[in-house]
Amino acid sequence: MNIVVTGGAGFIGANFVYFLLKNRPSDKVICFDALTYAGNLETLATAQFMPNFKFIRGDISDRAAVDELFTTMRPDVVVNFAAESHVDRSIDDPELFLRTNIIGTSVLLDACKKYGIKRFHQVSTDEVYGDLPLDKPELFFTETTNLHTSSPYSASKASADLLVQAYGRTYGIPATISRCSNNYGPYHFPEKLIPLMIINALNDKKLPVYGEGKNVRDWLYVEDHCRAIDMIIRHGRDGEVYNVGGHNERANIDVVEMILHILGKPESLIEFVTDRKGHDLRYAIDPSKIEHELGWKPKVKFEDGIKRTIDWYVEHEDWWKKIISGEYQQYYEKMYGNR
Ligand code: NAD
Ligand code: DAU
């Protein structure tokens, strides 16, 4: 199969590219990525040597570029990871999120309609369900939970999901959607909680925890997410939504303390800072559907995955030092300077 992976130079997309190259050697993997601040060709350096891998620089909201992608590569499957993905950036400047996440998805769907496709898979997020209260641990997001978004980011992702479902119903595009909880692992851009805290701790810098650090996220090791998507594109049913998560809920402060403990750094590095606007309280996925229908189960326990991730950042200073020495400096100052 020819599999186009949009956003494959970002965190999860790149992990998915490597997952396919390792586990599906007869597939051809084409990464289509605009290389925004979050895309990184160095992440794909090893893939570039593989004969069944090709990188094409392009923007999913650019109709001519997407048409050319479809006519030259003739994809059987498109997996759409390409997105503006950071909630804080969406609060600061929503418009780009609408262009990439909504218009970009519609342009890809139009190409699927025009040229045909065996499967379009939309990589969505549990954030489309909004949040759950902290004092009702019995509540979980299921695939039938109402969409109820909080940030411009999650609103743009929910809009994209609705478009995917509309194109499925109206034009018969064979499409699936996965809604996963928070991922962590190698190649995670250091604007997000776990890599930011690891890198700040390694540099003996303050660790900025929003509010009181009580917000809860449901963490999944990135490879488990990649395996779920691989199962969905091969065995999932057209038109279906699959929630992906591993019942691994943790308060932010507990995650941050764990990172400090593993690195042997003092808790005095923690600094509580002004909370995120509209900050979602708790995410918690009910993954029963994908478990029962496709036999998916997470393989990596958080205690192991977080150690593996920290080791990766310790061993790959070159990768993140280049990132944090560039425009990231201005980003950091803008977001955290007066917080
Ligand atoms: P990321 O920000 O690390 O990577 C996004 C990638 O998309 C980058 O390589 C970037 O260059 C590319 N991109 C951005 N705009 C583009 C455009 N217009 N055209 C082509 N490429 C473009 O994001 P991530 O954390 O890897 O997330 C990937 C997807 O998974 C997103 O759709 C996100 O909503 C979803 N998701 C993320 C998580 C998570 O915890 N990170 C969890 C669930 C779902
Ligand atoms: O749930 C899936 C989503 O997870 C994805 O759809 C998003 O693309 C991804 O970015 C992530 O969103 P979050 O907002 O949950 O992730 P983030 O790493 O930005 O923040 C995790 C929690 O940590 C959140 O409660 C905010 C808090 N936080 C974050 C940062 C960056 C801090 O306390 N301090 C920080 O500096």
mmCIF file of N, CA and C and ligand atoms in Angstrom, residues 7 9-13 33-36 38-39 58-60 81-85 100 123-125 153 157 180-183 188 192, ligand 1:
data_model
loop_
_atom_site.group_PDB
_atom_site.id
_atom_site.type_symbol
_atom_site.label_atom_id
_atom_site.label_comp_id
_atom_site.label_asym_id
_atom_site.label_seq_id
_atom_site.Cartn_x
_atom_site.Cartn_y
_atom_site.Cartn_z
ATOM 1 N N GLY A 7 1.992 15.472 8.217
ATOM 2 C CA GLY A 7 2.506 15.841 9.539
ATOM 3 C C GLY A 7 3.498 14.829 10.086
ATOM 4 N N ALA A 9 6.645 14.817 10.042
ATOM 5 C CA ALA A 9 7.906 15.334 10.608
ATOM 6 C C ALA A 9 7.686 15.873 12.024
ATOM 7 N N GLY A 10 6.475 15.684 12.541
ATOM 8 C CA GLY A 10 6.183 16.095 13.921
ATOM 9 C C GLY A 10 6.306 14.915 14.874
ATOM 10 N N PHE A 11 5.867 15.117 16.073
ATOM 11 C CA PHE A 11 6.079 14.123 17.141
ATOM 12 C C PHE A 11 5.425 12.769 16.834
ATOM 13 N N ILE A 12 4.105 12.723 16.796
ATOM 14 C CA ILE A 12 3.449 11.414 16.650
ATOM 15 C C ILE A 12 3.582 10.907 15.205
ATOM 16 N N GLY A 13 3.481 11.834 14.237
ATOM 17 C CA GLY A 13 3.593 11.435 12.835
ATOM 18 C C GLY A 13 4.920 10.743 12.557
ATOM 19 N N ASP A 33 4.658 17.083 4.660
ATOM 20 C CA ASP A 33 4.724 17.948 5.845
ATOM 21 C C ASP A 33 5.195 19.342 5.433
ATOM 22 N N ALA A 34 4.585 20.360 6.034
ATOM 23 C CA ALA A 34 4.928 21.751 5.691
ATOM 24 C C ALA A 34 6.192 22.220 6.393
ATOM 25 N N LEU A 35 6.677 21.441 7.350
ATOM 26 C CA LEU A 35 7.844 21.834 8.174
ATOM 27 C C LEU A 35 7.606 23.195 8.831
ATOM 28 N N THR A 36 6.579 23.265 9.637
ATOM 29 C CA THR A 36 6.367 24.442 10.493
ATOM 30 C C THR A 36 7.407 24.373 11.612
ATOM 31 N N ALA A 38 7.134 23.072 14.271
ATOM 32 C CA ALA A 38 7.032 21.767 14.949
ATOM 33 C C ALA A 38 7.556 20.612 14.103
ATOM 34 N N GLY A 39 7.769 20.864 12.812
ATOM 35 C CA GLY A 39 8.257 19.800 11.935
ATOM 36 C C GLY A 39 9.776 19.831 11.887
ATOM 37 N N GLY A 58 5.132 20.063 1.873
ATOM 38 C CA GLY A 58 3.896 20.663 1.345
ATOM 39 C C GLY A 58 2.905 20.944 2.453
ATOM 40 N N ASP A 59 1.965 21.835 2.116
ATOM 41 C CA ASP A 59 0.984 22.309 3.097
ATOM 42 C C ASP A 59 -0.370 21.668 2.781
ATOM 43 N N ILE A 60 -1.012 21.081 3.760
ATOM 44 C CA ILE A 60 -2.297 20.403 3.488
ATOM 45 C C ILE A 60 -3.403 21.386 3.087
ATOM 46 N N PHE A 81 -2.067 13.488 10.310
ATOM 47 C CA PHE A 81 -1.556 13.992 11.590
ATOM 48 C C PHE A 81 -1.337 15.501 11.530
ATOM 49 N N ALA A 82 -1.251 16.055 10.305
ATOM 50 C CA ALA A 82 -0.832 17.455 10.172
ATOM 51 C C ALA A 82 -1.798 18.369 10.900
ATOM 52 N N ALA A 83 -1.246 19.180 11.786
ATOM 53 C CA ALA A 83 -2.097 20.087 12.561
ATOM 54 C C ALA A 83 -1.226 21.070 13.317
ATOM 55 N N GLU A 84 -1.836 22.179 13.673
ATOM 56 C CA GLU A 84 -1.302 23.001 14.755
ATOM 57 C C GLU A 84 -1.806 22.306 16.013
ATOM 58 N N SER A 85 -0.895 21.965 16.920
ATOM 59 C CA SER A 85 -1.274 21.029 17.985
ATOM 60 C C SER A 85 -1.189 21.583 19.404
ATOM 61 N N THR A 100 -5.102 25.474 9.165
ATOM 62 C CA THR A 100 -4.484 24.142 9.013
ATOM 63 C C THR A 100 -5.462 23.030 9.404
ATOM 64 N N VAL A 123 -6.465 11.771 12.528
ATOM 65 C CA VAL A 123 -5.917 11.631 13.881
ATOM 66 C C VAL A 123 -6.481 12.778 14.721
ATOM 67 N N SER A 124 -7.483 12.447 15.507
ATOM 68 C CA SER A 124 -8.125 13.477 16.323
ATOM 69 C C SER A 124 -7.672 13.333 17.780
ATOM 70 N N THR A 125 -8.416 13.934 18.672
ATOM 71 C CA THR A 125 -7.953 14.042 20.050
ATOM 72 C C THR A 125 -9.114 13.914 21.034
ATOM 73 N N TYR A 153 -7.924 25.384 19.739
ATOM 74 C CA TYR A 153 -7.344 24.142 19.212
ATOM 75 C C TYR A 153 -8.391 23.037 19.171
ATOM 76 N N LYS A 157 -10.173 21.031 15.979
ATOM 77 C CA LYS A 157 -10.091 19.576 15.783
ATOM 78 C C LYS A 157 -11.496 18.966 15.699
ATOM 79 N N CYS A 180 -7.374 10.205 20.638
ATOM 80 C CA CYS A 180 -6.422 9.663 21.616
ATOM 81 C C CYS A 180 -6.190 10.662 22.742
ATOM 82 N N SER A 181 -5.761 10.133 23.866
ATOM 83 C CA SER A 181 -5.391 10.965 25.012
ATOM 84 C C SER A 181 -3.951 11.463 24.834
ATOM 85 N N ASN A 182 -3.421 12.138 25.842
ATOM 86 C CA ASN A 182 -2.072 12.743 25.751
ATOM 87 C C ASN A 182 -0.997 11.702 25.491
ATOM 88 N N ASN A 183 -0.177 11.945 24.470
ATOM 89 C CA ASN A 183 0.959 11.068 24.157
ATOM 90 C C ASN A 183 2.234 11.600 24.799
ATOM 91 N N HIS A 188 9.155 14.504 21.048
ATOM 92 C CA HIS A 188 8.050 15.371 21.477
ATOM 93 C C HIS A 188 8.582 16.796 21.575
ATOM 94 N N LYS A 192 5.491 21.155 25.038
ATOM 95 C CA LYS A 192 4.486 20.355 25.734
ATOM 96 C C LYS A 192 5.022 19.929 27.099
HETATM 97 P P1 NAD B 1 3.235 18.248 16.280
HETATM 98 O O1 NAD B 1 2.877 19.681 16.497
HETATM 99 O O2 NAD B 1 4.418 17.674 16.963
HETATM 100 O O3 NAD B 1 3.437 17.990 14.714
HETATM 101 C C1 NAD B 1 2.593 18.524 13.745
HETATM 102 C C2 NAD B 1 3.247 18.299 12.377
HETATM 103 O O4 NAD B 1 2.338 18.795 11.385
HETATM 104 C C3 NAD B 1 4.565 19.058 12.184
HETATM 105 O O5 NAD B 1 5.512 18.229 11.558
HETATM 106 C C4 NAD B 1 4.190 20.217 11.273
HETATM 107 O O6 NAD B 1 5.262 20.653 10.453
HETATM 108 C C5 NAD B 1 3.066 19.600 10.470
HETATM 109 N N1 NAD B 1 2.154 20.604 9.923
HETATM 110 C C6 NAD B 1 1.591 21.652 10.579
HETATM 111 N N2 NAD B 1 0.823 22.373 9.734
HETATM 112 C C7 NAD B 1 0.887 21.745 8.532
HETATM 113 C C8 NAD B 1 0.289 21.992 7.284
HETATM 114 N N3 NAD B 1 -0.516 23.045 7.072
HETATM 115 N N4 NAD B 1 0.548 21.139 6.264
HETATM 116 C C9 NAD B 1 1.376 20.068 6.443
HETATM 117 N N5 NAD B 1 1.985 19.813 7.612
HETATM 118 C C10 NAD B 1 1.738 20.625 8.641
HETATM 119 O O7 NAD B 1 1.906 17.455 16.622
HETATM 120 P P2 NAD B 1 1.713 16.020 17.329
HETATM 121 O O8 NAD B 1 1.739 16.196 18.803
HETATM 122 O O9 NAD B 1 2.604 15.033 16.679
HETATM 123 O O10 NAD B 1 0.209 15.707 16.926
HETATM 124 C C11 NAD B 1 -0.088 15.099 15.678
HETATM 125 C C12 NAD B 1 -1.596 14.938 15.557
HETATM 126 O O11 NAD B 1 -2.095 14.154 16.629
HETATM 127 C C13 NAD B 1 -2.356 16.259 15.621
HETATM 128 O O12 NAD B 1 -3.391 16.207 14.674
HETATM 129 C C14 NAD B 1 -2.913 16.311 17.031
HETATM 130 O O13 NAD B 1 -4.118 17.045 17.051
HETATM 131 C C15 NAD B 1 -3.137 14.837 17.313
HETATM 132 N N6 NAD B 1 -3.041 14.417 18.719
HETATM 133 C C16 NAD B 1 -1.950 14.746 19.472
HETATM 134 C C17 NAD B 1 -1.845 14.260 20.780
HETATM 135 C C18 NAD B 1 -0.638 14.580 21.630
HETATM 136 O O14 NAD B 1 -0.625 14.237 22.821
HETATM 137 N N7 NAD B 1 0.415 15.188 21.114
HETATM 138 C C19 NAD B 1 -2.849 13.448 21.303
HETATM 139 C C20 NAD B 1 -3.967 13.146 20.505
HETATM 140 C C21 NAD B 1 -4.032 13.619 19.213
#
